CSV table of C-alpha atoms and ligand atoms in Angstrom, one decimal:
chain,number,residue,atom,x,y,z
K,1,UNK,CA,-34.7,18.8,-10.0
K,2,UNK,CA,-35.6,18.2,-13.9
K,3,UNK,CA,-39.0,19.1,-13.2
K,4,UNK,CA,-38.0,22.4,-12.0
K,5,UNK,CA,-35.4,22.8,-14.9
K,6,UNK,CA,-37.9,22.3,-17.3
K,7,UNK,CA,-40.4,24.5,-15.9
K,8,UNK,CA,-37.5,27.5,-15.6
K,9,UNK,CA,-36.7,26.5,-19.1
K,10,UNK,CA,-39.9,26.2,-20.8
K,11,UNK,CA,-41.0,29.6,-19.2
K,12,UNK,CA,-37.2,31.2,-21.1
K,13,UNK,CA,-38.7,30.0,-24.3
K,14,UNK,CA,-42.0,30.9,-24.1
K,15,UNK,CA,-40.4,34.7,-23.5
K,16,UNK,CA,-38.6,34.4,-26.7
K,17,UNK,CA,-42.2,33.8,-28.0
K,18,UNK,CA,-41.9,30.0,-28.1
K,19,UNK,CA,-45.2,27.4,-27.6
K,20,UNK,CA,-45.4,23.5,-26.2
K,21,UNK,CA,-46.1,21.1,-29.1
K,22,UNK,CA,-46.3,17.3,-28.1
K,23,UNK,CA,-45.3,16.9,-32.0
K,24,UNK,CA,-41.6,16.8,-32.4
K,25,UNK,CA,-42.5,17.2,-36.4
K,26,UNK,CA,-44.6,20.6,-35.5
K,27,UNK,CA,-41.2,22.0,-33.4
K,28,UNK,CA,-38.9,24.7,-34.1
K,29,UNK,CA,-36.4,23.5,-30.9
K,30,UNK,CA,-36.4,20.5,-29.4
K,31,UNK,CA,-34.0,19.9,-26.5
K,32,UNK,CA,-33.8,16.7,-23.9
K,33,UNK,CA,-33.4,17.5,-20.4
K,34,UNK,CA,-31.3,14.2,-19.3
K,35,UNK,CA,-30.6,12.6,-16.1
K,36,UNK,CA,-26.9,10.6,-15.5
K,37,UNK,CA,-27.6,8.8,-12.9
K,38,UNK,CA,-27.6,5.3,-14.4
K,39,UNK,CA,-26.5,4.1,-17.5
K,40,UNK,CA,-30.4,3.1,-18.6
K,41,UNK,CA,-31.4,7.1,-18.5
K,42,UNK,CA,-28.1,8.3,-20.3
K,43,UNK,CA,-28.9,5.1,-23.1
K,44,UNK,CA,-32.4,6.2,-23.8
K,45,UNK,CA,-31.4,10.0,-24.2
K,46,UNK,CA,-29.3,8.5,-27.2
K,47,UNK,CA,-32.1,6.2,-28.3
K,48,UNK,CA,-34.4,9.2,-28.2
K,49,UNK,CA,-32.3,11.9,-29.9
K,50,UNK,CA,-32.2,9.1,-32.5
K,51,UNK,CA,-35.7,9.0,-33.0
K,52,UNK,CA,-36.4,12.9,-32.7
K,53,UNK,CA,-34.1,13.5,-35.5
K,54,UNK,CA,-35.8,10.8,-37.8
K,55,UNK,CA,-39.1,12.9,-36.9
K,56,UNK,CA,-38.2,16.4,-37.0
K,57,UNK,CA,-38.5,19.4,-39.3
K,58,UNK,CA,-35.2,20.0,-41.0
K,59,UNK,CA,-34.4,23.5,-39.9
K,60,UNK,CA,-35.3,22.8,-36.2
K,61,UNK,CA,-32.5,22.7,-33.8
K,62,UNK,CA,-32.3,20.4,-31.6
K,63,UNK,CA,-29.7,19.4,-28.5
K,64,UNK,CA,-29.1,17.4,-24.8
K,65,UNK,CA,-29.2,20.0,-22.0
K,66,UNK,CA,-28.6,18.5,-18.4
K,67,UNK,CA,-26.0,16.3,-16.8
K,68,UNK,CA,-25.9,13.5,-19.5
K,69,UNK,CA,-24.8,17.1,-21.5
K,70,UNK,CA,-22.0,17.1,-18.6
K,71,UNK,CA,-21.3,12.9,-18.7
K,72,UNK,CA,-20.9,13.1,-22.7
K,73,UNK,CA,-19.1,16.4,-23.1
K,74,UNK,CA,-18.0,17.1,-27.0
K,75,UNK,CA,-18.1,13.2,-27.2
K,76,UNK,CA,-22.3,14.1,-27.9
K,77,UNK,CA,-21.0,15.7,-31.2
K,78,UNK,CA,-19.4,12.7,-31.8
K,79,UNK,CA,-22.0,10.7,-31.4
K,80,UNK,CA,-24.8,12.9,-33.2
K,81,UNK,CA,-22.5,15.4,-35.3
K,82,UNK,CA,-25.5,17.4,-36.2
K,83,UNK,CA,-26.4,18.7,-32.6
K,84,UNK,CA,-26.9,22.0,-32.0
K,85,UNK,CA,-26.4,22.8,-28.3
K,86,UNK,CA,-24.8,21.0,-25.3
K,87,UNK,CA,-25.8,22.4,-22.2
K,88,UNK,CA,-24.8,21.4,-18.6
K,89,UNK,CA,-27.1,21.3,-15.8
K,90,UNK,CA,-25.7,24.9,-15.0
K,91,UNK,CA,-25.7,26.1,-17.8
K,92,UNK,CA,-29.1,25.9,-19.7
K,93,UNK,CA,-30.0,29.7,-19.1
K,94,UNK,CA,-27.4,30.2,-22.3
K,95,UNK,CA,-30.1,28.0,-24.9
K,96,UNK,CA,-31.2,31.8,-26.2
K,97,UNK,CA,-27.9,32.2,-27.5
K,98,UNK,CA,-28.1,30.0,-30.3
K,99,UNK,CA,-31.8,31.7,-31.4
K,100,UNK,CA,-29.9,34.4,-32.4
K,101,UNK,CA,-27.8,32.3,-35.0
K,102,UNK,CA,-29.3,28.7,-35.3
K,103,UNK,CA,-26.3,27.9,-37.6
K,104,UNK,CA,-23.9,27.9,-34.7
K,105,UNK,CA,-23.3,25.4,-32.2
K,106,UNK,CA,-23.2,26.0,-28.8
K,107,UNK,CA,-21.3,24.1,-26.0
K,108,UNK,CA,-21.1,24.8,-22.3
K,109,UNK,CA,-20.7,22.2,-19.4
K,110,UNK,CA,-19.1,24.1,-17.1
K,111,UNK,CA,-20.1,24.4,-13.6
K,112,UNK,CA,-21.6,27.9,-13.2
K,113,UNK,CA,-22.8,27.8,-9.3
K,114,UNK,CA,-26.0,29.4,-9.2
K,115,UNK,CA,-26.1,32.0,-12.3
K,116,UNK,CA,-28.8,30.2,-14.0
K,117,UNK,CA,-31.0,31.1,-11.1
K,118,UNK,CA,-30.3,34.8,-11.5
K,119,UNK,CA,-30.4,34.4,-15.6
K,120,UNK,CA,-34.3,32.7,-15.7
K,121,UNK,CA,-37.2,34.2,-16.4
K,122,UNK,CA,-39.2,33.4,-13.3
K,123,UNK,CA,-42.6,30.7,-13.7
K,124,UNK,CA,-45.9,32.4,-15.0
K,125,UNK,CA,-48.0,30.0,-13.1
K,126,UNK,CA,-47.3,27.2,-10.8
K,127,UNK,CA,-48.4,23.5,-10.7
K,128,UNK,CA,-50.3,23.4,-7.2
K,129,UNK,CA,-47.1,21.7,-6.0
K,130,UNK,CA,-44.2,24.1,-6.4
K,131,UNK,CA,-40.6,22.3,-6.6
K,132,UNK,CA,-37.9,25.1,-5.2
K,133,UNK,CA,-34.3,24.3,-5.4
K,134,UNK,CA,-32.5,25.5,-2.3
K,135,UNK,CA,-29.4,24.2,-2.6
K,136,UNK,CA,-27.3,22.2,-6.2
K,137,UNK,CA,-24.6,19.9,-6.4
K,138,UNK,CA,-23.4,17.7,-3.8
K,139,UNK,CA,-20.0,17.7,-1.9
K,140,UNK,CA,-20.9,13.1,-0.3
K,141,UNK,CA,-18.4,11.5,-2.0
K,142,UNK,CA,-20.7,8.7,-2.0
K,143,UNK,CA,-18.6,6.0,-4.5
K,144,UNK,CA,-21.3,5.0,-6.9
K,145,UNK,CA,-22.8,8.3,-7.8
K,146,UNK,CA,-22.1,10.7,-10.9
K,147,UNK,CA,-23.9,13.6,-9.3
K,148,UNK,CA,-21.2,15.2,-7.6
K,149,UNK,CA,-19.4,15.4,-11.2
K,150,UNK,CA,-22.4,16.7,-13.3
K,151,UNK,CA,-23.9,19.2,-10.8
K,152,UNK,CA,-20.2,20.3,-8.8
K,153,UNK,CA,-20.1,20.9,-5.2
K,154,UNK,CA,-22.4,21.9,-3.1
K,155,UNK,CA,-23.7,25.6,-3.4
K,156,UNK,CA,-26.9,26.9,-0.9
K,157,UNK,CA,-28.7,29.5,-2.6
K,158,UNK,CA,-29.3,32.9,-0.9
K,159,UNK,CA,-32.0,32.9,2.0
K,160,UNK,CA,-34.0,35.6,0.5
K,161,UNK,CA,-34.0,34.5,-2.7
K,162,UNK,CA,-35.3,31.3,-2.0
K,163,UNK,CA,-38.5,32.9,0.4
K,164,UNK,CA,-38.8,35.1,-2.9
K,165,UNK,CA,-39.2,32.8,-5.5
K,166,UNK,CA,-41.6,30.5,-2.5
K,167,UNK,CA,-43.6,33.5,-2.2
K,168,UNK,CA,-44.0,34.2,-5.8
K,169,UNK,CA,-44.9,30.4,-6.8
K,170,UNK,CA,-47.4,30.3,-3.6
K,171,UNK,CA,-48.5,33.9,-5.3
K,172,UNK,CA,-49.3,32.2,-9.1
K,173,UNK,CA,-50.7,28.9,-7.6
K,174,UNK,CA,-48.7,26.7,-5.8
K,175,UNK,CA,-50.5,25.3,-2.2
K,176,UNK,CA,-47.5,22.8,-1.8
K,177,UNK,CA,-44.4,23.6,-1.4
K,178,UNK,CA,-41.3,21.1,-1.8
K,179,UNK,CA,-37.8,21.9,-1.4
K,180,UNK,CA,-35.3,20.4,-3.7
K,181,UNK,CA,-31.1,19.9,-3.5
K,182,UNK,CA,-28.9,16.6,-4.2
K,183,UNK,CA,-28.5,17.4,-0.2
K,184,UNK,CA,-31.2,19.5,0.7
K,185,UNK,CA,-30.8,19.2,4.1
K,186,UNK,CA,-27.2,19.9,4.3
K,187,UNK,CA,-28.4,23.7,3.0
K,188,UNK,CA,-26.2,26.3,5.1
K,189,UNK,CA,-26.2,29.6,3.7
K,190,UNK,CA,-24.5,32.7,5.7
K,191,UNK,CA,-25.7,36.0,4.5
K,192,UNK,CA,-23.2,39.8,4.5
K,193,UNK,CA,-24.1,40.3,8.0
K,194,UNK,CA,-22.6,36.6,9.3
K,195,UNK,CA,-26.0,35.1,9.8
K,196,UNK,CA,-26.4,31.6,9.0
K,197,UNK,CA,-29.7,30.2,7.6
K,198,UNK,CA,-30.8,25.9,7.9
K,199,UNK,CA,-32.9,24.3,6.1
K,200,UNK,CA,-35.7,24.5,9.3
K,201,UNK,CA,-35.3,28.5,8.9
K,202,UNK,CA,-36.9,28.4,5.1
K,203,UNK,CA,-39.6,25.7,6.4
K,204,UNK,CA,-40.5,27.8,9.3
K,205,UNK,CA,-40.8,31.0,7.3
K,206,UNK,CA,-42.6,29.3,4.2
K,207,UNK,CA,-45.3,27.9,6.7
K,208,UNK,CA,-46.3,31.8,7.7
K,209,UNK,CA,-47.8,31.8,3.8
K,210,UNK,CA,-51.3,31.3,4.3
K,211,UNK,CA,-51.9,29.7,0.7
K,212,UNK,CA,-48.8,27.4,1.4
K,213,UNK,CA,-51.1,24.2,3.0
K,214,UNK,CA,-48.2,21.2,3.0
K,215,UNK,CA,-44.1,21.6,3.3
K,216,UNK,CA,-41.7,18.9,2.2
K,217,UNK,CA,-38.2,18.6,1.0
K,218,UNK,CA,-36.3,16.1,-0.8
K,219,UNK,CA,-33.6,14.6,-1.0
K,220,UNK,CA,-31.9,14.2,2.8
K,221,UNK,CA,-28.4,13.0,3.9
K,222,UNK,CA,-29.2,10.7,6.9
K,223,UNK,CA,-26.3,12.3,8.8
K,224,UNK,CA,-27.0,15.7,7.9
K,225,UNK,CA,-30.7,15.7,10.0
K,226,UNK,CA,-30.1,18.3,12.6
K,227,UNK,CA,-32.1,18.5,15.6
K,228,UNK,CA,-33.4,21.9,14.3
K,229,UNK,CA,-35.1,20.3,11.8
K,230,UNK,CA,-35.9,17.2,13.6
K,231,UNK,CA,-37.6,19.2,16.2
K,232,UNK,CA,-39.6,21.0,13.4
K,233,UNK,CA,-41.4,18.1,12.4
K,234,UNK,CA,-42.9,18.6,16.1
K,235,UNK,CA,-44.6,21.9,15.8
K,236,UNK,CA,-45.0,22.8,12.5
K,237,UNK,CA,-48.0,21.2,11.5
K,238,UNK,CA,-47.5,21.8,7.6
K,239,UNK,CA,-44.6,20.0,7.4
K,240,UNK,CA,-46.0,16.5,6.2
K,241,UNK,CA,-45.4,13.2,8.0
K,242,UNK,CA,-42.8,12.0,5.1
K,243,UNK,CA,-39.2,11.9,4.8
K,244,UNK,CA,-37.6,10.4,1.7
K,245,UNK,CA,-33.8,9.3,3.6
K,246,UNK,CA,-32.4,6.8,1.7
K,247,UNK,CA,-30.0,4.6,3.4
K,248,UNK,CA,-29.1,2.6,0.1
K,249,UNK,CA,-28.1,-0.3,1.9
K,250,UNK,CA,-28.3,-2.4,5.3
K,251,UNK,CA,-24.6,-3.9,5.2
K,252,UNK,CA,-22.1,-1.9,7.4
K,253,UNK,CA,-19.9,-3.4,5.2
K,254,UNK,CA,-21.5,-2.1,1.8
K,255,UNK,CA,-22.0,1.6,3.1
K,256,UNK,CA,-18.7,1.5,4.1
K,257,UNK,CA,-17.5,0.5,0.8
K,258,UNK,CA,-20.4,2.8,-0.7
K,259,UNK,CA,-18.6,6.0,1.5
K,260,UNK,CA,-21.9,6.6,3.2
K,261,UNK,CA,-21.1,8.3,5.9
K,262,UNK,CA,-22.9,6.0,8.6
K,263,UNK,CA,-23.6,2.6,9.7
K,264,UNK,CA,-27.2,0.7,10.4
K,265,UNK,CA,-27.0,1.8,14.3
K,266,UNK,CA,-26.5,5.2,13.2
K,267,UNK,CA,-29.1,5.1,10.8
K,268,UNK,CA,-31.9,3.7,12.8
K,269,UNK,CA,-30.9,6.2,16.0
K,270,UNK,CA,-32.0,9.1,13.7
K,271,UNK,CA,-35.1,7.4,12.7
K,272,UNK,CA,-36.2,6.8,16.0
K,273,UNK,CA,-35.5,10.8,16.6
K,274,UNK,CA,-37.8,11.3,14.2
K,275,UNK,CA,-40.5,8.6,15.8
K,276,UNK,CA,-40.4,10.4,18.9
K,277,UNK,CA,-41.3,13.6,17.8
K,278,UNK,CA,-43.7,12.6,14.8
K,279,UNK,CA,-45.3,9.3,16.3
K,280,UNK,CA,-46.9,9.5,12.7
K,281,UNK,CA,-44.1,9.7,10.5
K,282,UNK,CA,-43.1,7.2,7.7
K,283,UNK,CA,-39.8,7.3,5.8
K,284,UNK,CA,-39.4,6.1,1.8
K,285,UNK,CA,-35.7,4.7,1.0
K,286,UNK,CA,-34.1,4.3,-2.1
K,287,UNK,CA,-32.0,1.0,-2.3
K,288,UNK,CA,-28.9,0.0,-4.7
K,289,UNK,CA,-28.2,-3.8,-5.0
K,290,UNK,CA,-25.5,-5.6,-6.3
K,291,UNK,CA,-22.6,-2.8,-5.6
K,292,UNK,CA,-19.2,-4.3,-5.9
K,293,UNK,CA,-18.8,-7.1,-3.2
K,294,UNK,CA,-22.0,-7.4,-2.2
K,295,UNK,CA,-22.3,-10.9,-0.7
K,296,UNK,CA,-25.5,-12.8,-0.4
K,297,UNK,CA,-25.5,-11.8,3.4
K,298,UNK,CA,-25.0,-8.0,2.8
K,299,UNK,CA,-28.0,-8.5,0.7
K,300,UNK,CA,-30.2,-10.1,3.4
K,301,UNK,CA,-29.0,-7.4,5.5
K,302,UNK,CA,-30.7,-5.1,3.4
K,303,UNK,CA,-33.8,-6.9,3.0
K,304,UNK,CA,-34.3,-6.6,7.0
K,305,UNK,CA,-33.8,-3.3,7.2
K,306,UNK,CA,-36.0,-2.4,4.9
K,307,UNK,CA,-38.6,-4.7,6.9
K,308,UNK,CA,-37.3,-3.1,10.3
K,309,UNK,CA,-38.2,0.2,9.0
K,310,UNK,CA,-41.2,-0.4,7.2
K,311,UNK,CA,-40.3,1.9,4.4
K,312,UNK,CA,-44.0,2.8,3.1
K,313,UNK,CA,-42.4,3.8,-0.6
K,314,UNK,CA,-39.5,3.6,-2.1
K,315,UNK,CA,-37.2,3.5,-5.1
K,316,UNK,CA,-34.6,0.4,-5.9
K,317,UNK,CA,-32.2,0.2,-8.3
K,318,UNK,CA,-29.3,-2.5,-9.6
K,319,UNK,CA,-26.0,-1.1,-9.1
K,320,UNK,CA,-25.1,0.6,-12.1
K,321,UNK,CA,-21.1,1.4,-12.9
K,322,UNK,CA,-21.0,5.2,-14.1
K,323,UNK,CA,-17.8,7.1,-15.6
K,324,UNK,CA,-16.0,9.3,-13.1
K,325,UNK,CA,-17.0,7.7,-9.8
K,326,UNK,CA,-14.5,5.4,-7.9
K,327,UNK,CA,-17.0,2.1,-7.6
K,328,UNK,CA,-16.7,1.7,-11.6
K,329,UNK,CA,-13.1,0.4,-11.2
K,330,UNK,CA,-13.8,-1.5,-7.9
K,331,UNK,CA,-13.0,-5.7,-7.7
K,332,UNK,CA,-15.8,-7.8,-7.4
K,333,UNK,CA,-18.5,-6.3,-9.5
K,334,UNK,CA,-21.9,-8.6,-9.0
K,335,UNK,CA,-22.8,-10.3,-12.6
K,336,UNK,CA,-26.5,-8.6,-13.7
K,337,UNK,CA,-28.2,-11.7,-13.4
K,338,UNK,CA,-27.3,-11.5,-9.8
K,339,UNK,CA,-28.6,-7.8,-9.3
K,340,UNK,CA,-32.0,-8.6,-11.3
K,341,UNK,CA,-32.7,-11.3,-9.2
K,342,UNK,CA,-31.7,-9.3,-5.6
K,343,UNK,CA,-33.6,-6.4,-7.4
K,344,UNK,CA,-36.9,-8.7,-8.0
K,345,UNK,CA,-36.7,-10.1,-4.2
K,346,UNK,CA,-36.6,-6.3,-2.6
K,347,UNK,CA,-39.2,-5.3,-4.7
K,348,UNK,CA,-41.5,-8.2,-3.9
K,349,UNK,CA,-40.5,-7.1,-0.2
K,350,UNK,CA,-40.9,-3.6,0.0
K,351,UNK,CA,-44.1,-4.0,-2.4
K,352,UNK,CA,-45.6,-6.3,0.6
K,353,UNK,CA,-44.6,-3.0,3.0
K,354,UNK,CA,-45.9,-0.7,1.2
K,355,UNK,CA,-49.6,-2.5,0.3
K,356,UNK,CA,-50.2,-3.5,4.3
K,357,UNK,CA,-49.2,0.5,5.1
K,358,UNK,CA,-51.5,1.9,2.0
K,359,UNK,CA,-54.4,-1.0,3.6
K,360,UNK,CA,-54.1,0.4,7.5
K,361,UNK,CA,-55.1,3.9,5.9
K,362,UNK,CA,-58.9,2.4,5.1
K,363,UNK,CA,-61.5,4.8,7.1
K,364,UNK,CA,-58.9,7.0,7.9
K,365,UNK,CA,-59.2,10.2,6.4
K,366,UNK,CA,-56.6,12.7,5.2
K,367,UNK,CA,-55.9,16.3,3.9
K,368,UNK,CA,-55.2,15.5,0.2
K,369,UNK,CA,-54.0,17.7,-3.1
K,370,UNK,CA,-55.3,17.9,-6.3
K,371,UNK,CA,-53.1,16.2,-9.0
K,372,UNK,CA,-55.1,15.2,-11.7
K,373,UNK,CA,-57.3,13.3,-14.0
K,374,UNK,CA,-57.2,9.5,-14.2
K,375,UNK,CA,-55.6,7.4,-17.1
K,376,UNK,CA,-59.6,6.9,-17.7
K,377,UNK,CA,-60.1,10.6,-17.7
K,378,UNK,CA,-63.2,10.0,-15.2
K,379,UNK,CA,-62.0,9.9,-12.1
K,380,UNK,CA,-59.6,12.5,-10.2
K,381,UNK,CA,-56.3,11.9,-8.3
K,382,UNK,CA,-55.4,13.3,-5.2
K,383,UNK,CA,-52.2,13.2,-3.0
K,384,UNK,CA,-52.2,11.7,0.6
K,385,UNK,CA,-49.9,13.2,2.9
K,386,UNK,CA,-47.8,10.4,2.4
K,387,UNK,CA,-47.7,10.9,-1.4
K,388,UNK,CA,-50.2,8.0,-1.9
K,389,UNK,CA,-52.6,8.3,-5.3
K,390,UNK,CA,-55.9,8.3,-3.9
K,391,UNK,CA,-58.6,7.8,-7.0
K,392,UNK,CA,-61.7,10.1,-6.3
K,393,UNK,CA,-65.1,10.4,-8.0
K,394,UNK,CA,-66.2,13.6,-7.4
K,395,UNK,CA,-68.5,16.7,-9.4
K,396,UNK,CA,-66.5,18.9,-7.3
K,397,UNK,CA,-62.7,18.6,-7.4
K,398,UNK,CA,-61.4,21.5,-5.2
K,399,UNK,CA,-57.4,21.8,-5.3
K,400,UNK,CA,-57.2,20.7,-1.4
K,401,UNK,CA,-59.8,18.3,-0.3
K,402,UNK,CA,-60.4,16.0,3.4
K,403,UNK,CA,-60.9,12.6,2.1
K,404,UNK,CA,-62.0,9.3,3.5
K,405,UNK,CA,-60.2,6.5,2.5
K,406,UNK,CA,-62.7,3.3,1.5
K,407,UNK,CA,-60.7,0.9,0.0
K,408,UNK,CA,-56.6,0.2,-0.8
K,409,UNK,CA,-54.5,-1.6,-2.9
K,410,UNK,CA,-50.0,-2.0,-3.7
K,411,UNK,CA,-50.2,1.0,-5.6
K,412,UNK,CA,-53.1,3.4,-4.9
K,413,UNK,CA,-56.0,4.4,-2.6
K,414,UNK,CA,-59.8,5.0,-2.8
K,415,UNK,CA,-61.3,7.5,-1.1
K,416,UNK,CA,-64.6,9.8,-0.9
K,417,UNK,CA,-64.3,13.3,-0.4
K,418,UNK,CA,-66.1,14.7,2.8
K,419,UNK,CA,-67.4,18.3,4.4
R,501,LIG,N1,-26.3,2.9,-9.8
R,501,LIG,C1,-27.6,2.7,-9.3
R,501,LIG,N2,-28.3,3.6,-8.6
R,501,LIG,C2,-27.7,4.8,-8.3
R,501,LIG,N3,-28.1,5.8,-7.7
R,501,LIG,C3,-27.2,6.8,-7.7
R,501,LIG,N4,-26.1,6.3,-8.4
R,501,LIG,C4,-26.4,5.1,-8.8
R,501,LIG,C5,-25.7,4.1,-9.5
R,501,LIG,N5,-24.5,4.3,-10.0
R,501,LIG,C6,-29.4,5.9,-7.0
R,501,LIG,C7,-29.2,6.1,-5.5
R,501,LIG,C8,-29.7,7.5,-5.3
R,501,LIG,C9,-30.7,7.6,-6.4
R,501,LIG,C10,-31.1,9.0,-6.9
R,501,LIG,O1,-30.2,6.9,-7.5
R,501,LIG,O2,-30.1,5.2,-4.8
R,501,LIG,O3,-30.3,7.8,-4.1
R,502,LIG,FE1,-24.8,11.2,-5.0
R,502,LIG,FE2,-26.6,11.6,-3.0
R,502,LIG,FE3,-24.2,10.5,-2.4
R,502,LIG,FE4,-24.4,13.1,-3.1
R,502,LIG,S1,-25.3,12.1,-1.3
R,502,LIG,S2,-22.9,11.7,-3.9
R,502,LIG,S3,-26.1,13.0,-4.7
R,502,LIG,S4,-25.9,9.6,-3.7
């Protein structure tokens, strides 16, 4: 989602005649789009607006736009008195108002629904993958999370106005196509004539654009797969073979306590939907450990499951207490030393997963998509379908490529391209 709100607002700026720099000391406006989701990401925003204003020119502006703009509130003046702008994740279309008068500061974390959709300047040209936002904010009360504070409820955007901005990023370069939403697959939207549009009704009409080569979306609700959608994952070949459905934990007990709206049984039911209609498919998790009360034995609990599963990639994180949510105040919270080592032992666990899953892909070969040059800037990087790296040597790097995979380690493939 910061991806695409960077993109939206880097394209605003460049129409009030703005360029990139890398150089914080050659820029006229600097502004950090932030993340809240654990304490770490809103303490380095701080640590870095520290360092920018040590670097920068003395007339530029400078501010925090996103939902650590939404945690702090006017306590970010507080903290860095000479700010200029505060900006909520809704809210970032208003950053030309202060170009007008740089002297002014300028506040605004309120929740706006989808006006900053209509407000932004639309991309110029797309990164190959195009990130679309069909839905913001979240209405899961899930206990832990700060999300459905900084981003609101739930709004879907418009059917029609997510095929048009699809069609116009597959139009200026985009051959992938991934949906985006704190829920994306709880996206309902009903248009003036009382029709009612899923998430399986965008996928379905996004895989009729010729250009568009692979479909995904991110991030799902495990209880909010419908069949429609299940069933899609059947017929429409361009949907890829990846699902990112965390289940944050294997204790009953923990998602319980966590207000996930489902236990284990419930969980695995809908993954074995999924197995039945894509024999193929494999599922990345993301994991929180050490929530309040979290016994040794929830823990284990969550160490099977992700072995039961097989999760081929996914993202774990010590439970981290944020403002506004209910498991901040909650009895029992688990001492850090605690969560590092639970952390370490998942991690060792679903490292071992995902190196034996990247190894059984030797000799097979895959439709990949151009990301990149390597760290050694000799070498290209591709995509698998399952969002592997895979390193390639090639004269002739073409944006979507079949490649054989020779050789595999934890974190990346090798692979030849071939005719
Ligand atoms: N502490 C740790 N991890 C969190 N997440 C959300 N809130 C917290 C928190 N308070 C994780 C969840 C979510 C991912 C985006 O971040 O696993 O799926
Ligand atoms: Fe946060 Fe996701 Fe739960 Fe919504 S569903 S409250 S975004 S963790």
């Amino acid at each position: 989602m910061n991806v695409y709100d960077g993109l939206r607002i880097a394209s605003m700026l460049e129409k009030h005649g703005f360029t990139q720099t890398e150089n914080v000391g050659d820029a006229d406006i600097i502004l950090l789009n932030t993340c809240a989701v654990r304490a770490k990401a809103t303490d380095k925003v701080y640590s870095a607006i520290g360092r920018i204003r040590q670097a920068k020119k003395p007339n530029a502006i400078y501010g925090i736009v996103g939902c650590v703009a939404r945690e702090s509130g006017t306590d970010a003046f507080r903290r860095i008195p000479d700010l200029n702008f505060v900006l909520g994740p809704q809210s970032y279309h208003k950053l030309p108002e202060i170009l007008s008068d740089p002297d002014t500061k300028l506040f605004d974390i309120n929740l706006g629904g989808l006006e900053k959709f209509d407000e932004l300047p639309p991309i110029t040209k797309s990164p190959l993958v195009a990130y679309i936002p069909v839905q913001e904010g979240c209405n899961h009360c899930c206990t832990y999370c700060i999300v459905p504070y900084t981003r609101g409820p739930e709004i879907s955007r418009p059917f029609n106005d997510i095929l048009a901005e699809t069609m116009h990023a597959a139009n200026v370069g985009a051959i992938e196509i991934c949906f985006i939403g704190q829920n994306v697959n709880g996206y309902k939207y009903t248009d003036k004539d009382g029709k009612t549009y899923r998430l399986s009704d965008i996928i379905r009409e996004t895989a009729k654009i010729d250009s568009v080569k692979r479909i995904r979306f991110t991030s799902s609700y495990p209880t909010e797969m419908t069949d429609d959608l299940i069933q899609l994952f059947g017929t429409e070949s361009k949907l890829l073979p990846f699902l990112n459905m965390p289940i944050q934990s294997g204790s009953d007990n923990i998602l319980q306590k966590m207000h996930r709206q489902y236990n284990v049984d419930e969980y695995m039911q809908i993954i074995n939907k999924f197995k039945t209609i894509r024999p193929d498919i494999q599922i990345s998790s993301d994991f929180i450990v050490g929530f309040p009360g979290e016994s040794e034995n929830d823990f284990m609990e969550t160490c099977a499951i992700a072995k039961r599963v097989g999760y081929i990639n996914s993202y774990s994180f010590k439970y981290s207490p944020r403002p506004h949510t209910a498991a901040a105040i909650m009895q029992q919270q688990i001492p850090e030393n605690i969560k590092s080592e639970r952390l370490i032992k998942l991690d060792s666990i679903l490292n071992d997963i995902q190196r034996e899953f990247n190894l059984s892909c030797i000799d097979k070969t895959f439709d990949c998509l151009y990301e990149g040059i390597d760290k050694t800037g000799t070498k290209h990087i591709y995509r698998t379908p399952y969002m592997q790296p895979c390193i390639v040597e090639t004269n002739n790097a073409t944006p979507f490529a079949h490649i054989k995979i020779t050789s595999a380690n934890k974190s990346c493939l090798h692979g030849k391209i071939i005719d």
